[in-house]
Amino acid sequence: MLKNMKLSTRLGAGFAIVVLLMSLIVATGLYGVGELQKRLDDIVNDNLTKMHALYQMSDAVNNLEGIIANTVVTGAGDESQQQKILQSIKDTEAIYEKALKNIQGEKTAADEEDLLDKEAVTLKQLAVAAAGAHQINERVISLVFAGQQAEARGLYTKEAFPLNIRWQTTLKDLLAVHEEDNRIDSDAARELSETMPVLLLSISAVTIILALIIGIWLTRSLTRRITPMVEFAGQMALGEFPVPLMMHSQDEVGQLSESLNALRSSFLSVMQQTQRIARGEYTVAITPRSEKDELVIAFAGLTDALRQTTARNQQENWIRTGQTEFNDRLRGETDLIALAQNALTFLAEYVNAQVGALYLREEDESLHMVGSYAYTRRKNLVNVFRLGEGLVGQAALEKKPIVVTNVPDDYITISSGVGESIPSSLVVIPLIDREVVEGVLELGSFHPLTEASLTLFSHLTGMLASVLNAARSRAQVEKLLRTTQAQAEELQTQQAALQATNARLEDRGRERPKPSPPSEPCRRFSRTRLSSRWCPHRDWRAATWASC
């Protein structure tokens, strides 16, 4: 439970305990001060006041006793003297009653129930003694005022004086009770004044000890758990990847541990992505943990940029390699048909096309298929196109490539030993050299042809057109050369035959008599080197001087 308690809850609980103990100290102090104040109030406002009132009552009783005794001894005197005596008695009784009220105070019902202590008993005894003494004293005064001095003296001696003495004794007993209460309150106040500092110091010591224990516990619990995190963060700052923190509490420290582990995972992902980039792998993307994960977002952008750059470089290298290999494939080839077939085969294999054909322009501006790659001839398909006929003729007419993604079912197919299928994409590219269409290249594939393939075609078709044009020109020159050589050989053969014929004729002429002069055509025949155009005989090789 404490392990999963949040740090704020722990600190709050510790602070609450300290505050509670401090509140206990304050409450104890206030309680002690209140009790001490109560004791002092009891001493000052209760005991001392009552004792002062008792002293006043005792003085009043003594004065009353003196007045009565003096009246009994001296007599009442005249009327004015009697009035003074009565006034003195009345004043004394008033003082007594006032002091008595100060002692009794105002009692509630609850207070009446508590008057079973010694003070209450003594007060009752005092009331009885005061009532008895008051009644006897009035009889004594009445007898004195009546002139019955002897009876008054006897009554005073026998009854009034003992009652007055009893009254005074009861007052002394009540005074002793209040003195005892005053002593008890004083002792309690002194004991409280001596005990409270010790109690406050004890509670303060307990508070300090508990505060230290709580502080040490919180410090150790935090230090024990935060120290590995500090080391973890230090290793991360040095570029290391420590073992993940194994803290599964639900408090702030556990949340911090999870955050550090998440940071480690993020850095590890970046490091692994960096290693993949170093190996040339850009396909695995790194996902940001939030919209504000700027590091991962920036690294993802870098990865995308490198991926695009690498793809572009690979595409360019692939195109350059294709150009180089294409040149190597065509180098040294002079035959037009073989050249076209080699070019078609290379392009089909290089771009991974499954079918293809190459058409060359003839003198009548028609396009004849001269090369094919995995091409299956079908009855309903022709191999000769004129400008504008079909995709081949249309590409040649427009002098623009045509890319078809939805190839008709009855068009070109890709066949194998187990079946045939329609290509998913088809490209028809005219071969143009100096604004003259030399031929048309047609390739089909199961997969869409990439931009790199189309770019390669744009680079190679012009070159192929030039090579085909050169091969065509070379073939024409060779044809003319062969024709010329054949004609020269034929002329040499004819000349040799004529020389042999002339030699035989000369031999015959020497053997026979000299013939008559030849006619005009024959003379022309001899002058034109025996040309058949000047001989009247069709078979001039068999002609003789005699026939002429």
XYZ file of C-alpha atoms in Angstrom:
548
model
C 0.000 0.000 0.000
C 2.784 2.425 0.932
C 4.622 1.443 -2.243
C 1.741 2.589 -4.421
C 1.068 5.691 -2.333
C 1.760 8.810 -4.323
C 4.685 10.965 -3.300
C 2.410 13.926 -2.709
C 0.279 11.735 -0.439
C 3.344 10.629 1.501
C 4.605 14.157 1.925
C 1.112 15.324 2.783
C 0.707 12.535 5.340
C 4.057 13.311 6.941
C 3.292 17.002 6.995
C -0.165 16.270 8.418
C 1.340 14.151 11.192
C 3.811 16.901 12.070
C 1.055 19.508 11.980
C -1.149 17.246 14.102
C 1.587 16.845 16.676
C 2.262 20.566 16.654
C -1.452 21.144 17.053
C -1.370 18.714 19.964
C 1.444 20.726 21.485
C -0.482 23.936 21.009
C -3.689 22.359 22.312
C -1.872 20.944 25.300
C -0.291 24.302 25.984
C -3.592 26.075 25.639
C -5.230 23.488 27.846
C -2.533 23.898 30.472
C -2.750 27.663 30.294
C -6.538 27.414 30.538
C -6.379 25.099 33.509
C -3.796 27.282 35.166
C -5.904 30.331 34.457
C -8.915 28.508 35.858
C -7.010 27.620 38.984
C -5.825 31.173 39.363
C -9.349 32.428 38.766
C -10.581 30.023 41.412
C -7.935 31.301 43.768
C -8.431 34.973 43.003
C -12.076 35.261 42.028
C -13.518 32.492 44.160
C -11.453 31.496 47.119
C -9.908 34.859 47.930
C -13.199 36.637 47.319
C -15.063 34.252 49.563
C -12.367 34.413 52.187
C -12.550 38.197 52.093
C -16.321 37.968 52.458
C -15.929 35.554 55.358
C -13.583 37.950 57.034
C -16.169 40.692 56.547
C -18.885 38.406 57.961
C -16.711 37.529 60.925
C -16.068 41.203 61.564
C -19.773 41.924 61.256
C -20.655 39.132 63.721
C -18.029 40.393 66.147
C -19.346 43.938 65.793
C -22.899 42.705 66.303
C -21.798 40.762 69.364
C -20.082 43.838 70.726
C -23.134 46.040 70.151
C -25.437 43.565 71.845
C -23.052 42.999 74.746
C -22.561 46.731 75.191
C -26.318 47.334 74.998
C -26.950 44.623 77.607
C -24.347 46.101 79.922
C -25.019 49.839 79.440
C -28.679 49.758 78.650
C -30.692 51.220 75.820
C -30.601 54.870 76.861
C -32.956 57.356 75.312
C -34.790 56.928 72.056
C -32.015 58.417 69.939
C -29.601 55.993 71.477
C -31.925 53.146 70.653
C -32.146 54.319 67.064
C -28.367 54.342 66.800
C -28.234 50.834 68.231
C -30.859 49.613 65.794
C -29.080 51.351 62.893
C -25.764 49.798 63.875
C -27.394 46.388 64.093
C -29.036 46.957 60.707
C -25.781 48.108 59.080
C -23.936 45.154 60.517
C -26.567 42.750 59.276
C -26.482 44.423 55.843
C -22.733 43.899 55.642
C -23.219 40.306 56.677
C -25.955 39.662 54.127
C -23.902 41.222 51.351
C -20.885 39.130 52.241
C -23.072 36.053 52.457
C -24.404 36.674 48.958
C -20.832 36.947 47.677
C -20.084 33.577 49.212
C -23.213 31.837 47.934
C -23.388 33.480 44.508
C -25.950 32.458 41.956
C -26.399 28.710 41.939
C -27.990 26.782 39.075
C -29.861 23.532 39.389
C -26.752 21.641 38.484
C -24.837 23.578 41.106
C -27.495 22.731 43.742
C -26.942 19.067 43.054
C -23.238 19.529 43.642
C -23.701 21.224 47.090
C -23.028 18.014 48.932
C -19.492 18.846 49.682
C -18.066 20.245 52.877
C -18.665 23.851 51.903
C -22.352 23.232 51.354
C -22.693 21.508 54.707
C -20.876 24.290 56.461
C -23.022 26.897 54.747
C -26.134 25.117 55.999
C -24.730 25.032 59.504
C -23.890 28.708 59.204
C -27.411 29.511 58.121
C -28.876 27.636 61.101
C -26.470 29.282 63.529
C -27.104 32.709 62.051
C -30.882 32.262 62.224
C -30.767 31.130 65.854
C -28.399 33.888 66.894
C -30.419 36.484 65.056
C -33.620 35.429 66.800
C -32.073 35.443 70.287
C -30.317 38.743 69.639
C -33.612 40.350 68.678
C -35.194 39.095 71.942
C -32.259 40.431 73.905
C -32.545 43.857 72.286
C -36.268 43.854 72.800
C -35.828 43.130 76.503
C -33.216 45.868 76.792
C -35.469 48.375 75.051
C -38.301 47.233 77.318
C -36.236 48.048 80.364
C -35.900 44.474 81.416
C -32.185 44.663 81.821
C -31.823 41.688 84.106
C -33.856 39.358 81.905
C -31.939 40.596 78.889
C -28.638 39.945 80.590
C -29.717 36.489 81.664
C -30.980 35.606 78.193
C -27.811 36.940 76.646
C -25.626 34.997 79.020
C -27.477 31.741 78.733
C -28.524 31.662 75.084
C -27.397 34.626 72.972
C -23.732 34.524 73.782
C -23.338 30.749 73.123
C -25.250 31.096 69.856
C -23.068 34.015 68.783
C -19.984 32.004 69.680
C -21.358 29.087 67.639
C -22.067 31.472 64.803
C -18.477 32.723 64.847
C -17.151 29.187 65.104
C -19.151 28.154 62.050
C -17.727 31.131 60.198
C -14.250 30.010 61.176
C -15.018 26.495 59.956
C -16.242 27.878 56.623
C -13.149 30.037 56.412
C -11.033 26.955 57.040
C -12.867 25.161 54.222
C -12.080 27.956 51.792
C -8.510 28.142 52.999
C -8.235 24.433 52.293
C -9.765 24.968 48.826
C -7.353 27.789 48.255
C -4.462 25.547 49.267
C -5.695 22.779 46.972
C -6.100 25.188 44.062
C -2.695 26.654 44.753
C -1.126 23.200 44.880
C -2.944 22.234 41.659
C -1.823 25.416 39.947
C 1.738 24.878 41.099
C 1.639 21.248 39.998
C 0.142 22.243 36.652
C 2.762 24.935 36.183
C 5.425 22.337 36.913
C 3.839 19.584 34.806
C 2.934 21.575 31.703
C 6.518 22.406 30.644
C 7.452 18.749 31.039
C 4.393 17.676 29.070
C 5.033 20.255 26.372
C 8.674 19.273 26.165
C 7.699 15.603 25.954
C 5.182 16.201 23.198
C 7.674 18.463 21.411
C 10.333 15.782 21.690
C 7.920 13.168 20.350
C 6.979 15.539 17.535
C 10.610 16.168 16.666
C 11.399 12.453 16.787
C 8.409 11.578 14.626
C 9.270 14.396 12.223
C 12.835 13.082 12.005
C 11.595 9.523 11.503
C 9.165 10.631 8.811
C 11.819 12.793 7.162
C 14.401 10.009 7.240
C 11.848 7.513 5.934
C 10.789 9.793 3.108
C 14.393 10.692 2.307
C 15.561 7.094 2.265
C 12.558 5.883 0.316
C 13.055 8.619 -2.258
C 16.837 8.309 -2.316
C 16.710 4.536 -2.631
C 14.409 4.814 -5.622
C 15.681 8.014 -7.210
C 19.391 7.093 -7.059
C 18.997 4.366 -9.741
C 17.095 6.870 -11.845
C 19.906 9.415 -11.503
C 22.428 6.760 -12.560
C 20.090 5.715 -15.371
C 19.804 9.305 -16.614
C 23.574 9.765 -16.334
C 24.208 6.694 -18.465
C 21.654 7.909 -20.969
C 23.419 11.282 -21.077
C 26.678 9.455 -21.906
C 24.996 7.674 -24.805
C 24.641 4.314 -23.083
C 21.500 2.200 -22.952
C 21.221 0.780 -19.415
C 18.889 -1.976 -18.332
C 15.292 -0.683 -18.030
C 14.220 0.417 -14.570
C 12.119 -2.196 -12.758
C 9.887 0.047 -10.667
C 6.199 -0.693 -10.928
C 4.760 1.570 -8.247
C 1.821 3.857 -8.915
C 3.344 6.982 -7.371
C 5.248 9.821 -8.999
C 8.519 7.893 -8.763
C 6.957 5.010 -10.671
C 5.652 7.446 -13.272
C 9.129 8.987 -13.536
C 10.564 5.491 -13.968
C 8.097 4.765 -16.763
C 8.970 8.096 -18.394
C 12.700 7.306 -18.250
C 12.066 3.849 -19.704
C 9.977 5.454 -22.449
C 12.826 7.912 -23.090
C 15.234 4.991 -23.295
C 12.933 3.216 -25.741
C 12.691 6.381 -27.828
C 16.475 6.840 -27.914
C 16.921 3.135 -28.606
C 14.503 3.391 -31.525
C 16.440 6.366 -32.848
C 19.726 4.476 -32.427
C 18.370 1.366 -34.146
C 16.945 3.516 -36.912
C 20.357 5.178 -37.251
C 22.010 1.773 -37.535
C 19.488 0.734 -40.167
C 20.162 3.949 -42.046
C 23.894 3.250 -41.805
C 23.203 -0.167 -43.368
C 21.117 1.481 -46.049
C 17.749 0.321 -44.706
C 15.106 3.013 -44.936
C 11.930 0.957 -45.057
C 11.305 0.729 -41.300
C 9.649 3.914 -40.089
C 9.919 5.259 -36.544
C 6.615 6.377 -35.039
C 6.472 9.539 -32.882
C 5.070 8.981 -29.405
C 3.117 12.234 -29.513
C 2.580 15.300 -31.634
C 5.279 17.079 -29.616
C 7.934 14.365 -30.022
C 10.205 16.745 -31.925
C 13.260 14.460 -31.840
C 11.507 11.494 -33.409
C 9.581 13.723 -35.811
C 12.820 15.380 -36.944
C 14.542 12.005 -37.228
C 11.603 10.600 -39.149
C 11.869 13.569 -41.510
C 15.597 12.889 -41.877
C 14.866 9.232 -42.581
C 12.304 10.160 -45.212
C 14.733 12.594 -46.818
C 17.487 9.957 -46.850
C 15.025 7.379 -48.137
C 13.992 9.663 -50.971
C 17.595 10.621 -51.705
C 18.696 6.995 -51.649
C 15.777 5.958 -53.812
C 16.586 8.763 -56.220
C 20.271 7.781 -56.257
C 19.371 4.123 -56.718
C 17.058 5.081 -59.530
C 19.756 7.187 -61.156
C 22.329 4.422 -60.661
C 19.865 1.912 -62.048
C 19.299 4.123 -65.083
C 23.025 4.725 -65.594
C 23.744 1.026 -65.198
C 21.029 0.257 -67.705
C 22.516 2.726 -70.167
C 25.972 1.238 -69.714
C 24.826 -2.358 -70.055
C 22.633 -1.411 -72.994
C 25.613 0.111 -74.765
C 27.703 -2.951 -73.970
C 24.976 -5.236 -75.283
C 24.711 -3.378 -78.584
C 28.402 -2.709 -79.044
C 29.860 -4.590 -82.017
C 26.506 -5.725 -83.373
C 25.983 -4.736 -86.997
C 23.031 -6.817 -88.114
C 19.829 -4.789 -87.919
C 17.558 -7.675 -86.925
C 19.996 -9.053 -84.355
C 20.512 -5.550 -83.021
C 16.774 -5.030 -82.594
C 16.349 -8.418 -80.934
C 19.243 -7.841 -78.525
C 17.924 -4.404 -77.600
C 14.412 -5.755 -77.002
C 15.648 -8.687 -74.919
C 17.832 -6.488 -72.758
C 15.100 -3.927 -72.091
C 12.505 -6.581 -71.283
C 14.809 -8.350 -68.858
C 16.132 -5.147 -67.289
C 12.705 -3.660 -66.511
C 11.267 -7.097 -65.653
C 8.764 -7.074 -68.487
C 7.198 -10.397 -69.389
C 6.388 -9.766 -73.052
C 7.572 -7.407 -75.744
C 7.900 -6.653 -79.426
C 9.929 -4.285 -81.598
C 8.725 -2.847 -84.895
C 10.891 -1.181 -87.563
C 9.813 1.325 -90.159
C 9.997 0.176 -93.741
C 10.289 2.300 -96.892
C 6.507 2.344 -97.304
C 6.172 3.931 -93.807
C 4.657 0.753 -92.387
C 5.885 -0.807 -89.136
C 6.958 -4.460 -89.279
C 7.703 -6.633 -86.261
C 11.343 -7.640 -86.422
C 11.888 -8.799 -82.836
C 9.836 -10.270 -79.997
C 10.234 -11.334 -76.383
C 8.018 -14.133 -75.048
C 5.507 -13.074 -77.686
C 2.764 -15.491 -78.731
C 1.491 -14.917 -82.237
C -2.291 -14.970 -82.499
C -4.535 -15.164 -85.540
C -6.466 -11.998 -84.822
C -3.344 -9.923 -84.257
C -1.263 -8.486 -87.074
C 2.471 -7.885 -87.094
C 2.381 -4.954 -89.503
C 0.954 -1.559 -88.639
C 0.578 1.623 -90.579
C 0.740 5.034 -89.017
C -2.308 5.546 -86.824
C -3.222 1.848 -86.720
C -3.471 0.372 -83.229
C -1.369 1.506 -80.335
C 1.815 0.880 -82.290
C 0.749 3.011 -85.242
C -0.747 5.696 -82.978
C 2.462 6.006 -80.944
C 4.453 6.319 -84.167
C 2.011 8.901 -85.504
C 1.976 11.030 -82.349
C 5.659 10.439 -81.637
C 4.712 10.091 -77.957
C 4.793 7.114 -75.583
C 1.485 5.462 -74.739
C 1.012 3.780 -71.359
C -1.958 1.435 -70.924
C -2.970 0.098 -67.522
C -6.178 -1.708 -68.506
C -5.105 -3.998 -71.314
C -8.010 -5.518 -73.330
C -8.571 -9.249 -73.047
C -8.062 -9.860 -76.742
C -4.793 -7.956 -76.869
C -1.303 -9.219 -76.163
C -0.953 -11.993 -73.565
C 1.847 -13.399 -71.439
C 2.112 -17.149 -71.928
C 3.937 -19.893 -70.094
C 3.887 -23.647 -69.975
C 0.995 -23.695 -67.527
C -1.193 -20.959 -68.965
C -1.406 -17.405 -70.121
C -2.487 -14.103 -68.613
C -3.074 -10.523 -69.640
C -0.432 -7.996 -68.565
C -1.553 -5.353 -66.109
C 0.348 -2.581 -67.866
C 1.580 -1.923 -71.370
C 3.896 0.730 -72.734
C 4.339 1.610 -76.406
C 7.293 3.909 -77.135
C 8.249 5.326 -80.528
C 11.936 5.182 -81.485
C 12.703 8.651 -82.827
C 15.971 9.861 -84.313
C 16.113 13.442 -85.599
C 12.336 13.735 -85.713
C 12.091 10.528 -87.762
C 10.365 7.447 -86.346
C 12.709 4.517 -86.822
C 10.526 2.003 -85.006
C 8.258 1.303 -82.044
C 9.035 -0.577 -78.837
C 6.197 -2.409 -77.061
C 6.558 -3.983 -73.594
C 4.002 -5.595 -71.272
C 4.316 -6.530 -67.611
C 2.313 -8.018 -64.766
C 3.214 -5.049 -62.591
C 2.939 -1.342 -63.362
C 6.041 0.062 -64.950
C 7.832 2.487 -62.655
C 8.853 6.044 -63.360
C 12.440 4.854 -63.395
C 11.604 2.423 -66.190
C 9.888 5.144 -68.203
C 12.852 7.460 -67.579
C 15.204 4.711 -68.751
C 13.106 4.283 -71.882
C 13.290 8.016 -72.553
C 17.087 7.822 -72.356
C 17.534 4.640 -74.359
C 14.910 4.882 -77.075
C 16.610 7.828 -78.732
C 19.922 5.997 -78.570
C 18.296 2.838 -79.905
C 16.708 4.806 -82.728
C 20.110 6.238 -83.662
C 21.704 2.802 -83.520
C 18.923 1.300 -85.630
C 19.186 4.152 -88.127
C 22.924 3.661 -88.317
C 22.489 -0.086 -88.716
C 19.857 0.494 -91.398
C 22.168 2.891 -93.248
C 25.039 0.494 -92.845
C 22.914 -2.330 -94.202
C 21.899 -0.230 -97.199
C 25.515 0.716 -97.843
C 26.560 -2.910 -97.561
C 23.743 -3.904 -99.921
C 24.825 -1.309 -102.455
C 28.409 -2.386 -102.006
C 27.498 -6.018 -102.601
C 25.487 -5.033 -105.674
C 28.371 -2.976 -107.004
C 30.823 -5.777 -106.320
C 28.547 -8.253 -108.062
C 28.230 -5.977 -111.071
C 31.991 -5.457 -111.139
C 32.589 -9.191 -110.955
C 30.053 -9.731 -113.726
C 31.756 -7.107 -115.906
C 35.117 -8.710 -115.255
C 33.680 -12.050 -116.290
C 32.179 -10.577 -119.421
C 35.432 -8.806 -120.281
C 37.394 -12.028 -119.886
C 34.924 -13.839 -122.128
C 35.178 -11.134 -124.769
C 38.936 -11.239 -124.683
C 38.862 -14.992 -125.133
C 36.448 -14.661 -128.031
C 38.592 -12.022 -129.681
C 41.601 -14.229 -129.311
C 39.863 -17.140 -130.992
C 38.627 -14.935 -133.761
C 42.082 -13.601 -134.382
C 43.423 -17.127 -134.527
C 40.822 -18.103 -137.082
C 41.515 -15.006 -139.097
C 45.119 -15.842 -139.489
C 44.288 -19.349 -140.567
C 41.852 -18.276 -143.339
C 42.265 -16.032 -146.340
C 41.764 -12.422 -145.740
C 38.080 -11.728 -145.900
C 36.473 -8.934 -147.700
C 36.097 -5.734 -145.841
C 33.275 -5.936 -143.333
C 30.120 -4.124 -143.826
C 29.413 -0.956 -141.939
C 27.653 -2.605 -138.989
C 30.481 -5.036 -138.479
C 33.007 -2.274 -138.572
C 30.949 -0.561 -135.934
C 30.881 -3.821 -134.057
C 34.653 -3.956 -133.979
C 34.911 -0.341 -132.963
C 32.575 -0.718 -130.017
C 34.579 -3.412 -128.364
C 32.210 -6.098 -129.528
C 29.247 -4.517 -127.800
C 26.003 -6.369 -128.409
C 24.226 -3.104 -128.965
C 26.059 -2.600 -132.258
C 26.008 -6.189 -133.505
C 23.137 -7.089 -135.832
C 23.243 -10.643 -134.555
C 21.507 -11.442 -131.292
C 23.918 -14.168 -130.351
C 27.067 -12.211 -130.717
C 29.077 -14.707 -128.667
C 28.587 -17.234 -131.440
C 29.200 -14.731 -134.202
C 32.127 -15.211 -136.548
C 33.777 -13.102 -139.125
C 32.190 -15.213 -141.781
C 28.691 -14.603 -140.587
C 29.384 -10.907 -140.296
